[in-house]
Amino acid sequence: KAMFQILKPAKIYFRGKGTGSVIFTLSSEKKTKTLEIPLTNIETVYKKKLKVKGRMFKLEIRNKTGSTIEITNPQVSTEIDND
């Protein structure tokens, strides 16, 4: 029996501020999820979940059109299960 590693739902942590929203897109070989987070003018710590399972993933961070954002120390945390 071959062992496969499965990534569990990810948590995204970051400090941010701005006028508008930041958009996180997390993709795996199975599906893609997008999360839009409105920011405030005061620097705040954000913690959000993105439920995407798979073996590999890609994270994209972008600003919504017309938004001015400042993001520091972005981190992605996930658990790995062996099948």
PDB file of N, CA, C and O in Angstrom:
ATOM      1  N   LYS A   1       0.853  -1.194   0.000  1.00  0.00           N
ATOM      2  CA  LYS A   1       0.000   0.000   0.000  1.00  0.00           C
ATOM      3  C   LYS A   1       0.886   1.240   0.000  1.00  0.00           C
ATOM      4  O   LYS A   1       1.775   1.395   0.829  1.00  0.00           O
ATOM      5  N   ALA A   2       0.641   2.148  -0.911  1.00  0.00           N
ATOM      6  CA  ALA A   2       1.423   3.384  -1.005  1.00  0.00           C
ATOM      7  C   ALA A   2       0.903   4.410  -0.008  1.00  0.00           C
ATOM      8  O   ALA A   2      -0.281   4.470   0.290  1.00  0.00           O
ATOM      9  N   MET A   3       1.822   5.197   0.517  1.00  0.00           N
ATOM     10  CA  MET A   3       1.452   6.271   1.446  1.00  0.00           C
ATOM     11  C   MET A   3       1.314   7.576   0.678  1.00  0.00           C
ATOM     12  O   MET A   3       2.165   7.920  -0.117  1.00  0.00           O
ATOM     13  N   PHE A   4       0.212   8.267   0.928  1.00  0.00           N
ATOM     14  CA  PHE A   4      -0.005   9.574   0.329  1.00  0.00           C
ATOM     15  C   PHE A   4      -0.215  10.581   1.442  1.00  0.00           C
ATOM     16  O   PHE A   4      -0.823  10.263   2.460  1.00  0.00           O
ATOM     17  N   GLN A   5       0.272  11.771   1.238  1.00  0.00           N
ATOM     18  CA  GLN A   5       0.058  12.824   2.222  1.00  0.00           C
ATOM     19  C   GLN A   5      -1.095  13.700   1.757  1.00  0.00           C
ATOM     20  O   GLN A   5      -1.141  14.122   0.613  1.00  0.00           O
ATOM     21  N   ILE A   6      -2.030  13.951   2.656  1.00  0.00           N
ATOM     22  CA  ILE A   6      -3.199  14.774   2.358  1.00  0.00           C
ATOM     23  C   ILE A   6      -3.128  16.034   3.220  1.00  0.00           C
ATOM     24  O   ILE A   6      -2.991  15.952   4.433  1.00  0.00           O
ATOM     25  N   LEU A   7      -3.208  17.191   2.584  1.00  0.00           N
ATOM     26  CA  LEU A   7      -3.227  18.455   3.319  1.00  0.00           C
ATOM     27  C   LEU A   7      -4.636  18.722   3.824  1.00  0.00           C
ATOM     28  O   LEU A   7      -5.600  18.618   3.086  1.00  0.00           O
ATOM     29  N   LYS A   8      -4.745  19.030   5.092  1.00  0.00           N
ATOM     30  CA  LYS A   8      -6.038  19.345   5.708  1.00  0.00           C
ATOM     31  C   LYS A   8      -6.348  20.824   5.484  1.00  0.00           C
ATOM     32  O   LYS A   8      -5.513  21.571   4.991  1.00  0.00           O
ATOM     33  N   PRO A   9      -7.541  21.295   5.882  1.00  0.00           N
ATOM     34  CA  PRO A   9      -7.878  22.710   5.697  1.00  0.00           C
ATOM     35  C   PRO A   9      -6.796  23.641   6.251  1.00  0.00           C
ATOM     36  O   PRO A   9      -6.219  23.374   7.303  1.00  0.00           O
ATOM     37  N   ALA A  10      -6.511  24.678   5.514  1.00  0.00           N
ATOM     38  CA  ALA A  10      -5.442  25.612   5.861  1.00  0.00           C
ATOM     39  C   ALA A  10      -5.983  26.809   6.633  1.00  0.00           C
ATOM     40  O   ALA A  10      -7.130  27.212   6.466  1.00  0.00           O
ATOM     41  N   LYS A  11      -5.113  27.361   7.480  1.00  0.00           N
ATOM     42  CA  LYS A  11      -5.411  28.619   8.169  1.00  0.00           C
ATOM     43  C   LYS A  11      -4.422  29.655   7.660  1.00  0.00           C
ATOM     44  O   LYS A  11      -3.236  29.373   7.514  1.00  0.00           O
ATOM     45  N   ILE A  12      -4.923  30.840   7.397  1.00  0.00           N
ATOM     46  CA  ILE A  12      -4.090  31.946   6.917  1.00  0.00           C
ATOM     47  C   ILE A  12      -4.027  32.992   8.016  1.00  0.00           C
ATOM     48  O   ILE A  12      -5.053  33.409   8.543  1.00  0.00           O
ATOM     49  N   TYR A  13      -2.810  33.392   8.369  1.00  0.00           N
ATOM     50  CA  TYR A  13      -2.576  34.428   9.371  1.00  0.00           C
ATOM     51  C   TYR A  13      -1.807  35.560   8.702  1.00  0.00           C
ATOM     52  O   TYR A  13      -0.895  35.312   7.922  1.00  0.00           O
ATOM     53  N   PHE A  14      -2.173  36.801   9.017  1.00  0.00           N
ATOM     54  CA  PHE A  14      -1.399  37.944   8.518  1.00  0.00           C
ATOM     55  C   PHE A  14      -1.783  39.197   9.299  1.00  0.00           C
ATOM     56  O   PHE A  14      -2.804  39.256   9.953  1.00  0.00           O
ATOM     57  N   ARG A  15      -0.901  40.182   9.236  1.00  0.00           N
ATOM     58  CA  ARG A  15      -1.186  41.527   9.749  1.00  0.00           C
ATOM     59  C   ARG A  15      -1.475  42.381   8.532  1.00  0.00           C
ATOM     60  O   ARG A  15      -0.783  42.295   7.535  1.00  0.00           O
ATOM     61  N   GLY A  16      -2.501  43.207   8.627  1.00  0.00           N
ATOM     62  CA  GLY A  16      -2.821  44.006   7.463  1.00  0.00           C
ATOM     63  C   GLY A  16      -3.639  45.240   7.788  1.00  0.00           C
ATOM     64  O   GLY A  16      -4.236  45.350   8.856  1.00  0.00           O
ATOM     65  N   LYS A  17      -3.593  46.174   6.844  1.00  0.00           N
ATOM     66  CA  LYS A  17      -4.428  47.368   6.912  1.00  0.00           C
ATOM     67  C   LYS A  17      -4.600  47.888   5.499  1.00  0.00           C
ATOM     68  O   LYS A  17      -3.864  47.502   4.587  1.00  0.00           O
ATOM     69  N   GLY A  18      -5.591  48.745   5.307  1.00  0.00           N
ATOM     70  CA  GLY A  18      -5.779  49.308   3.981  1.00  0.00           C
ATOM     71  C   GLY A  18      -7.173  49.865   3.782  1.00  0.00           C
ATOM     72  O   GLY A  18      -7.985  49.924   4.700  1.00  0.00           O
ATOM     73  N   THR A  19      -7.407  50.284   2.558  1.00  0.00           N
ATOM     74  CA  THR A  19      -8.717  50.791   2.166  1.00  0.00           C
ATOM     75  C   THR A  19      -9.244  49.864   1.091  1.00  0.00           C
ATOM     76  O   THR A  19      -8.811  49.903  -0.043  1.00  0.00           O
ATOM     77  N   GLY A  20     -10.132  48.986   1.462  1.00  0.00           N
ATOM     78  CA  GLY A  20     -10.662  48.009   0.511  1.00  0.00           C
ATOM     79  C   GLY A  20     -10.458  46.599   1.027  1.00  0.00           C
ATOM     80  O   GLY A  20     -10.442  46.369   2.231  1.00  0.00           O
ATOM     81  N   SER A  21     -10.269  45.669   0.103  1.00  0.00           N
ATOM     82  CA  SER A  21     -10.187  44.261   0.467  1.00  0.00           C
ATOM     83  C   SER A  21      -8.955  43.593  -0.113  1.00  0.00           C
ATOM     84  O   SER A  21      -8.458  43.988  -1.158  1.00  0.00           O
ATOM     85  N   VAL A  22      -8.508  42.535   0.585  1.00  0.00           N
ATOM     86  CA  VAL A  22      -7.452  41.661   0.080  1.00  0.00           C
ATOM     87  C   VAL A  22      -8.129  40.335  -0.271  1.00  0.00           C
ATOM     88  O   VAL A  22      -9.074  39.918   0.393  1.00  0.00           O
ATOM     89  N   ILE A  23      -7.666  39.713  -1.347  1.00  0.00           N
ATOM     90  CA  ILE A  23      -8.269  38.466  -1.818  1.00  0.00           C
ATOM     91  C   ILE A  23      -7.223  37.362  -1.762  1.00  0.00           C
ATOM     92  O   ILE A  23      -6.137  37.493  -2.327  1.00  0.00           O
ATOM     93  N   PHE A  24      -7.555  36.285  -1.052  1.00  0.00           N
ATOM     94  CA  PHE A  24      -6.707  35.096  -0.971  1.00  0.00           C
ATOM     95  C   PHE A  24      -7.373  34.000  -1.797  1.00  0.00           C
ATOM     96  O   PHE A  24      -8.563  33.724  -1.626  1.00  0.00           O
ATOM     97  N   THR A  25      -6.601  33.352  -2.669  1.00  0.00           N
ATOM     98  CA  THR A  25      -7.088  32.211  -3.435  1.00  0.00           C
ATOM     99  C   THR A  25      -6.179  31.037  -3.151  1.00  0.00           C
ATOM    100  O   THR A  25      -4.969  31.126  -3.356  1.00  0.00           O
ATOM    101  N   LEU A  26      -6.750  29.954  -2.643  1.00  0.00           N
ATOM    102  CA  LEU A  26      -5.996  28.745  -2.333  1.00  0.00           C
ATOM    103  C   LEU A  26      -6.491  27.639  -3.259  1.00  0.00           C
ATOM    104  O   LEU A  26      -7.687  27.345  -3.294  1.00  0.00           O
ATOM    105  N   SER A  27      -5.563  27.062  -4.030  1.00  0.00           N
ATOM    106  CA  SER A  27      -5.912  26.032  -5.006  1.00  0.00           C
ATOM    107  C   SER A  27      -5.171  24.742  -4.701  1.00  0.00           C
ATOM    108  O   SER A  27      -4.011  24.768  -4.288  1.00  0.00           O
ATOM    109  N   SER A  28      -5.842  23.624  -4.908  1.00  0.00           N
ATOM    110  CA  SER A  28      -5.203  22.311  -4.867  1.00  0.00           C
ATOM    111  C   SER A  28      -5.550  21.613  -6.176  1.00  0.00           C
ATOM    112  O   SER A  28      -6.241  22.180  -7.022  1.00  0.00           O
ATOM    113  N   GLU A  29      -5.100  20.373  -6.315  1.00  0.00           N
ATOM    114  CA  GLU A  29      -5.435  19.635  -7.535  1.00  0.00           C
ATOM    115  C   GLU A  29      -6.923  19.270  -7.570  1.00  0.00           C
ATOM    116  O   GLU A  29      -7.448  18.911  -8.618  1.00  0.00           O
ATOM    117  N   LYS A  30      -7.626  19.418  -6.438  1.00  0.00           N
ATOM    118  CA  LYS A  30      -9.044  19.052  -6.367  1.00  0.00           C
ATOM    119  C   LYS A  30      -9.998  20.232  -6.512  1.00  0.00           C
ATOM    120  O   LYS A  30     -11.051  20.111  -7.113  1.00  0.00           O
ATOM    121  N   LYS A  31      -9.665  21.377  -5.905  1.00  0.00           N
ATOM    122  CA  LYS A  31     -10.582  22.515  -5.969  1.00  0.00           C
ATOM    123  C   LYS A  31      -9.856  23.815  -5.655  1.00  0.00           C
ATOM    124  O   LYS A  31      -8.728  23.827  -5.210  1.00  0.00           O
ATOM    125  N   THR A  32     -10.568  24.917  -5.873  1.00  0.00           N
ATOM    126  CA  THR A  32     -10.056  26.255  -5.607  1.00  0.00           C
ATOM    127  C   THR A  32     -11.067  26.990  -4.734  1.00  0.00           C
ATOM    128  O   THR A  32     -12.267  26.929  -4.995  1.00  0.00           O
ATOM    129  N   LYS A  33     -10.569  27.670  -3.706  1.00  0.00           N
ATOM    130  CA  LYS A  33     -11.426  28.483  -2.829  1.00  0.00           C
ATOM    131  C   LYS A  33     -10.864  29.892  -2.794  1.00  0.00           C
ATOM    132  O   LYS A  33      -9.649  30.090  -2.746  1.00  0.00           O
ATOM    133  N   THR A  34     -11.764  30.876  -2.784  1.00  0.00           N
ATOM    134  CA  THR A  34     -11.375  32.279  -2.720  1.00  0.00           C
ATOM    135  C   THR A  34     -12.025  32.917  -1.499  1.00  0.00           C
ATOM    136  O   THR A  34     -13.182  32.640  -1.201  1.00  0.00           O
ATOM    137  N   LEU A  35     -11.261  33.752  -0.826  1.00  0.00           N
ATOM    138  CA  LEU A  35     -11.737  34.442   0.370  1.00  0.00           C
ATOM    139  C   LEU A  35     -11.396  35.920   0.239  1.00  0.00           C
ATOM    140  O   LEU A  35     -10.240  36.275   0.027  1.00  0.00           O
ATOM    141  N   GLU A  36     -12.420  36.774   0.323  1.00  0.00           N
ATOM    142  CA  GLU A  36     -12.215  38.224   0.268  1.00  0.00           C
ATOM    143  C   GLU A  36     -12.349  38.780   1.678  1.00  0.00           C
ATOM    144  O   GLU A  36     -13.356  38.551   2.345  1.00  0.00           O
ATOM    145  N   ILE A  37     -11.318  39.502   2.142  1.00  0.00           N
ATOM    146  CA  ILE A  37     -11.301  40.023   3.505  1.00  0.00           C
ATOM    147  C   ILE A  37     -11.231  41.544   3.465  1.00  0.00           C
ATOM    148  O   ILE A  37     -10.252  42.111   2.979  1.00  0.00           O
ATOM    149  N   PRO A  38     -12.262  42.225   3.967  1.00  0.00           N
ATOM    150  CA  PRO A  38     -12.217  43.688   4.040  1.00  0.00           C
ATOM    151  C   PRO A  38     -11.225  44.130   5.116  1.00  0.00           C
ATOM    152  O   PRO A  38     -11.196  43.558   6.202  1.00  0.00           O
ATOM    153  N   LEU A  39     -10.409  45.112   4.793  1.00  0.00           N
ATOM    154  CA  LEU A  39      -9.401  45.628   5.726  1.00  0.00           C
ATOM    155  C   LEU A  39      -9.861  46.962   6.311  1.00  0.00           C
ATOM    156  O   LEU A  39     -10.704  47.644   5.740  1.00  0.00           O
ATOM    157  N   THR A  40      -9.261  47.318   7.446  1.00  0.00           N
ATOM    158  CA  THR A  40      -9.520  48.620   8.066  1.00  0.00           C
ATOM    159  C   THR A  40      -8.251  49.458   7.991  1.00  0.00           C
ATOM    160  O   THR A  40      -7.185  48.956   7.670  1.00  0.00           O
ATOM    161  N   ASN A  41      -8.343  50.736   8.323  1.00  0.00           N
ATOM    162  CA  ASN A  41      -7.174  51.623   8.312  1.00  0.00           C
ATOM    163  C   ASN A  41      -6.234  51.368   9.486  1.00  0.00           C
ATOM    164  O   ASN A  41      -5.121  51.885   9.516  1.00  0.00           O
ATOM    165  N   ILE A  42      -6.687  50.592  10.467  1.00  0.00           N
ATOM    166  CA  ILE A  42      -5.867  50.272  11.642  1.00  0.00           C
ATOM    167  C   ILE A  42      -5.272  48.884  11.440  1.00  0.00           C
ATOM    168  O   ILE A  42      -5.991  47.935  11.106  1.00  0.00           O
ATOM    169  N   GLU A  43      -3.953  48.756  11.639  1.00  0.00           N
ATOM    170  CA  GLU A  43      -3.303  47.452  11.470  1.00  0.00           C
ATOM    171  C   GLU A  43      -3.907  46.434  12.435  1.00  0.00           C
ATOM    172  O   GLU A  43      -4.021  46.673  13.628  1.00  0.00           O
ATOM    173  N   THR A  44      -4.315  45.294  11.895  1.00  0.00           N
ATOM    174  CA  THR A  44      -4.996  44.257  12.650  1.00  0.00           C
ATOM    175  C   THR A  44      -4.415  42.896  12.300  1.00  0.00           C
ATOM    176  O   THR A  44      -3.963  42.688  11.174  1.00  0.00           O
ATOM    177  N   VAL A  45      -4.444  41.956  13.247  1.00  0.00           N
ATOM    178  CA  VAL A  45      -4.048  40.572  12.975  1.00  0.00           C
ATOM    179  C   VAL A  45      -5.292  39.813  12.524  1.00  0.00           C
ATOM    180  O   VAL A  45      -6.327  39.860  13.179  1.00  0.00           O
ATOM    181  N   TYR A  46      -5.184  39.149  11.395  1.00  0.00           N
ATOM    182  CA  TYR A  46      -6.293  38.386  10.831  1.00  0.00           C
ATOM    183  C   TYR A  46      -5.963  36.903  10.864  1.00  0.00           C
ATOM    184  O   TYR A  46      -4.815  36.503  10.657  1.00  0.00           O
ATOM    185  N   LYS A  47      -6.976  36.068  11.100  1.00  0.00           N
ATOM    186  CA  LYS A  47      -6.841  34.613  11.083  1.00  0.00           C
ATOM    187  C   LYS A  47      -8.093  34.068  10.398  1.00  0.00           C
ATOM    188  O   LYS A  47      -9.201  34.270  10.882  1.00  0.00           O
ATOM    189  N   LYS A  48      -7.899  33.435   9.255  1.00  0.00           N
ATOM    190  CA  LYS A  48      -9.032  32.928   8.469  1.00  0.00           C
ATOM    191  C   LYS A  48      -8.758  31.492   8.021  1.00  0.00           C
ATOM    192  O   LYS A  48      -7.623  31.099   7.827  1.00  0.00           O
ATOM    193  N   LYS A  49      -9.837  30.714   7.841  1.00  0.00           N
ATOM    194  CA  LYS A  49      -9.719  29.338   7.363  1.00  0.00           C
ATOM    195  C   LYS A  49     -10.121  29.255   5.898  1.00  0.00           C
ATOM    196  O   LYS A  49     -11.052  29.921   5.462  1.00  0.00           O
ATOM    197  N   LEU A  50      -9.395  28.425   5.166  1.00  0.00           N
ATOM    198  CA  LEU A  50      -9.773  28.071   3.798  1.00  0.00           C
ATOM    199  C   LEU A  50      -9.782  26.556   3.724  1.00  0.00           C
ATOM    200  O   LEU A  50      -8.746  25.926   3.918  1.00  0.00           O
ATOM    201  N   LYS A  51     -10.939  25.958   3.474  1.00  0.00           N
ATOM    202  CA  LYS A  51     -11.052  24.502   3.476  1.00  0.00           C
ATOM    203  C   LYS A  51     -10.807  23.946   2.078  1.00  0.00           C
ATOM    204  O   LYS A  51     -11.719  23.882   1.255  1.00  0.00           O
ATOM    205  N   VAL A  52      -9.563  23.554   1.848  1.00  0.00           N
ATOM    206  CA  VAL A  52      -9.175  22.928   0.589  1.00  0.00           C
ATOM    207  C   VAL A  52      -8.314  21.720   0.944  1.00  0.00           C
ATOM    208  O   VAL A  52      -7.337  21.853   1.665  1.00  0.00           O
ATOM    209  N   LYS A  53      -8.720  20.536   0.454  1.00  0.00           N
ATOM    210  CA  LYS A  53      -7.930  19.330   0.688  1.00  0.00           C
ATOM    211  C   LYS A  53      -7.202  18.955  -0.593  1.00  0.00           C
ATOM    212  O   LYS A  53      -7.687  19.211  -1.684  1.00  0.00           O
ATOM    213  N   GLY A  54      -6.052  18.340  -0.440  1.00  0.00           N
ATOM    214  CA  GLY A  54      -5.299  17.900  -1.601  1.00  0.00           C
ATOM    215  C   GLY A  54      -3.880  17.556  -1.221  1.00  0.00           C
ATOM    216  O   GLY A  54      -3.517  17.539  -0.047  1.00  0.00           O
ATOM    217  N   ARG A  55      -3.079  17.267  -2.221  1.00  0.00           N
ATOM    218  CA  ARG A  55      -1.684  16.896  -1.987  1.00  0.00           C
ATOM    219  C   ARG A  55      -0.733  18.081  -2.178  1.00  0.00           C
ATOM    220  O   ARG A  55       0.346  18.097  -1.642  1.00  0.00           O
ATOM    221  N   MET A  56      -1.116  19.025  -3.004  1.00  0.00           N
ATOM    222  CA  MET A  56      -0.301  20.218  -3.252  1.00  0.00           C
ATOM    223  C   MET A  56      -1.234  21.419  -3.253  1.00  0.00           C
ATOM    224  O   MET A  56      -2.407  21.289  -3.596  1.00  0.00           O
ATOM    225  N   PHE A  57      -0.715  22.580  -2.873  1.00  0.00           N
ATOM    226  CA  PHE A  57      -1.545  23.767  -2.988  1.00  0.00           C
ATOM    227  C   PHE A  57      -0.738  24.976  -3.377  1.00  0.00           C
ATOM    228  O   PHE A  57       0.476  25.009  -3.240  1.00  0.00           O
ATOM    229  N   LYS A  58      -1.458  25.965  -3.895  1.00  0.00           N
ATOM    230  CA  LYS A  58      -0.871  27.225  -4.343  1.00  0.00           C
ATOM    231  C   LYS A  58      -1.696  28.349  -3.730  1.00  0.00           C
ATOM    232  O   LYS A  58      -2.930  28.304  -3.770  1.00  0.00           O
ATOM    233  N   LEU A  59      -1.014  29.337  -3.153  1.00  0.00           N
ATOM    234  CA  LEU A  59      -1.688  30.479  -2.541  1.00  0.00           C
ATOM    235  C   LEU A  59      -1.407  31.729  -3.366  1.00  0.00           C
ATOM    236  O   LEU A  59      -0.261  32.029  -3.685  1.00  0.00           O
ATOM    237  N   GLU A  60      -2.467  32.457  -3.688  1.00  0.00           N
ATOM    238  CA  GLU A  60      -2.347  33.722  -4.420  1.00  0.00           C
ATOM    239  C   GLU A  60      -2.951  34.827  -3.552  1.00  0.00           C
ATOM    240  O   GLU A  60      -4.042  34.672  -3.010  1.00  0.00           O
ATOM    241  N   ILE A  61      -2.217  35.935  -3.409  1.00  0.00           N
ATOM    242  CA  ILE A  61      -2.693  37.090  -2.641  1.00  0.00           C
ATOM    243  C   ILE A  61      -2.755  38.280  -3.592  1.00  0.00           C
ATOM    244  O   ILE A  61      -1.785  38.578  -4.276  1.00  0.00           O
ATOM    245  N   ARG A  62      -3.912  38.943  -3.636  1.00  0.00           N
ATOM    246  CA  ARG A  62      -4.024  40.130  -4.508  1.00  0.00           C
ATOM    247  C   ARG A  62      -4.995  41.134  -3.886  1.00  0.00           C
ATOM    248  O   ARG A  62      -5.772  40.791  -3.003  1.00  0.00           O
ATOM    249  N   ASN A  63      -4.914  42.344  -4.358  1.00  0.00           N
ATOM    250  CA  ASN A  63      -5.845  43.360  -3.867  1.00  0.00           C
ATOM    251  C   ASN A  63      -7.029  43.460  -4.808  1.00  0.00           C
ATOM    252  O   ASN A  63      -6.920  43.194  -5.995  1.00  0.00           O
ATOM    253  N   LYS A  64      -8.169  43.821  -4.243  1.00  0.00           N
ATOM    254  CA  LYS A  64      -9.365  44.050  -5.055  1.00  0.00           C
ATOM    255  C   LYS A  64      -9.146  45.340  -5.830  1.00  0.00           C
ATOM    256  O   LYS A  64      -8.523  46.275  -5.325  1.00  0.00           O
ATOM    257  N   THR A  65      -9.630  45.412  -7.034  1.00  0.00           N
ATOM    258  CA  THR A  65      -9.450  46.593  -7.876  1.00  0.00           C
ATOM    259  C   THR A  65      -9.813  47.862  -7.116  1.00  0.00           C
ATOM    260  O   THR A  65     -10.883  47.956  -6.523  1.00  0.00           O
ATOM    261  N   GLY A  66      -8.882  48.813  -7.102  1.00  0.00           N
ATOM    262  CA  GLY A  66      -9.107  50.083  -6.428  1.00  0.00           C
ATOM    263  C   GLY A  66      -8.731  50.087  -4.954  1.00  0.00           C
ATOM    264  O   GLY A  66      -8.794  51.118  -4.299  1.00  0.00           O
ATOM    265  N   SER A  67      -8.323  48.941  -4.423  1.00  0.00           N
ATOM    266  CA  SER A  67      -7.947  48.861  -3.007  1.00  0.00           C
ATOM    267  C   SER A  67      -6.471  49.159  -2.820  1.00  0.00           C
ATOM    268  O   SER A  67      -5.646  48.853  -3.671  1.00  0.00           O
ATOM    269  N   THR A  68      -6.169  49.771  -1.684  1.00  0.00           N
ATOM    270  CA  THR A  68      -4.786  49.965  -1.275  1.00  0.00           C
ATOM    271  C   THR A  68      -4.591  49.115  -0.031  1.00  0.00           C
ATOM    272  O   THR A  68      -5.290  49.309   0.965  1.00  0.00           O
ATOM    273  N   ILE A  69      -3.669  48.139  -0.118  1.00  0.00           N
ATOM    274  CA  ILE A  69      -3.489  47.216   1.005  1.00  0.00           C
ATOM    275  C   ILE A  69      -2.032  47.162   1.436  1.00  0.00           C
ATOM    276  O   ILE A  69      -1.127  47.427   0.648  1.00  0.00           O
ATOM    277  N   GLU A  70      -1.828  46.840   2.702  1.00  0.00           N
ATOM    278  CA  GLU A  70      -0.490  46.602   3.245  1.00  0.00           C
ATOM    279  C   GLU A  70      -0.580  45.327   4.084  1.00  0.00           C
ATOM    280  O   GLU A  70      -1.318  45.264   5.059  1.00  0.00           O
ATOM    281  N   ILE A  71       0.146  44.303   3.642  1.00  0.00           N
ATOM    282  CA  ILE A  71       0.128  42.999   4.322  1.00  0.00           C
ATOM    283  C   ILE A  71       1.539  42.702   4.810  1.00  0.00           C
ATOM    284  O   ILE A  71       2.501  42.865   4.063  1.00  0.00           O
ATOM    285  N   THR A  72       1.662  42.268   6.072  1.00  0.00           N
ATOM    286  CA  THR A  72       2.971  41.860   6.586  1.00  0.00           C
ATOM    287  C   THR A  72       2.847  40.489   7.230  1.00  0.00           C
ATOM    288  O   THR A  72       1.794  40.129   7.755  1.00  0.00           O
ATOM    289  N   ASN A  73       3.923  39.737   7.174  1.00  0.00           N
ATOM    290  CA  ASN A  73       4.050  38.444   7.827  1.00  0.00           C
ATOM    291  C   ASN A  73       2.925  37.456   7.492  1.00  0.00           C
ATOM    292  O   ASN A  73       2.345  36.850   8.393  1.00  0.00           O
ATOM    293  N   PRO A  74       2.610  37.253   6.189  1.00  0.00           N
ATOM    294  CA  PRO A  74       1.585  36.253   5.873  1.00  0.00           C
ATOM    295  C   PRO A  74       2.113  34.840   6.152  1.00  0.00           C
ATOM    296  O   PRO A  74       3.272  34.543   5.880  1.00  0.00           O
ATOM    297  N   GLN A  75       1.265  33.986   6.728  1.00  0.00           N
ATOM    298  CA  GLN A  75       1.631  32.607   7.040  1.00  0.00           C
ATOM    299  C   GLN A  75       0.471  31.694   6.690  1.00  0.00           C
ATOM    300  O   GLN A  75      -0.683  32.060   6.870  1.00  0.00           O
ATOM    301  N   VAL A  76       0.801  30.493   6.227  1.00  0.00           N
ATOM    302  CA  VAL A  76      -0.198  29.457   5.971  1.00  0.00           C
ATOM    303  C   VAL A  76       0.141  28.275   6.858  1.00  0.00           C
ATOM    304  O   VAL A  76       1.273  27.816   6.891  1.00  0.00           O
ATOM    305  N   SER A  77      -0.846  27.788   7.593  1.00  0.00           N
ATOM    306  CA  SER A  77      -0.659  26.650   8.488  1.00  0.00           C
ATOM    307  C   SER A  77      -1.621  25.549   8.069  1.00  0.00           C
ATOM    308  O   SER A  77      -2.795  25.804   7.830  1.00  0.00           O
ATOM    309  N   THR A  78      -1.125  24.307   7.987  1.00  0.00           N
ATOM    310  CA  THR A  78      -1.987  23.183   7.634  1.00  0.00           C
ATOM    311  C   THR A  78      -1.477  21.925   8.316  1.00  0.00           C
ATOM    312  O   THR A  78      -0.335  21.877   8.772  1.00  0.00           O
ATOM    313  N   GLU A  79      -2.316  20.917   8.406  1.00  0.00           N
ATOM    314  CA  GLU A  79      -1.919  19.617   8.941  1.00  0.00           C
ATOM    315  C   GLU A  79      -1.791  18.642   7.784  1.00  0.00           C
ATOM    316  O   GLU A  79      -2.470  18.761   6.780  1.00  0.00           O
ATOM    317  N   ILE A  80      -0.927  17.643   7.954  1.00  0.00           N
ATOM    318  CA  ILE A  80      -0.729  16.635   6.934  1.00  0.00           C
ATOM    319  C   ILE A  80      -1.082  15.275   7.509  1.00  0.00           C
ATOM    320  O   ILE A  80      -0.615  14.906   8.579  1.00  0.00           O
ATOM    321  N   ASP A  81      -1.959  14.550   6.798  1.00  0.00           N
ATOM    322  CA  ASP A  81      -2.336  13.187   7.177  1.00  0.00           C
ATOM    323  C   ASP A  81      -1.715  12.214   6.183  1.00  0.00           C
ATOM    324  O   ASP A  81      -1.696  12.487   4.987  1.00  0.00           O
ATOM    325  N   ASN A  82      -1.231  11.087   6.672  1.00  0.00           N
ATOM    326  CA  ASN A  82      -0.764  10.017   5.785  1.00  0.00           C
ATOM    327  C   ASN A  82      -1.912   9.077   5.510  1.00  0.00           C
ATOM    328  O   ASN A  82      -2.574   8.618   6.429  1.00  0.00           O
ATOM    329  N   ASP A  83      -2.175   8.822   4.245  1.00  0.00           N
ATOM    330  CA  ASP A  83      -3.230   7.889   3.857  1.00  0.00           C
ATOM    331  C   ASP A  83      -2.735   6.471   3.954  1.00  0.00           C
ATOM    332  O   ASP A  83      -1.679   6.133   3.631  1.00  0.00           O
TER     333      ASP A  83
END
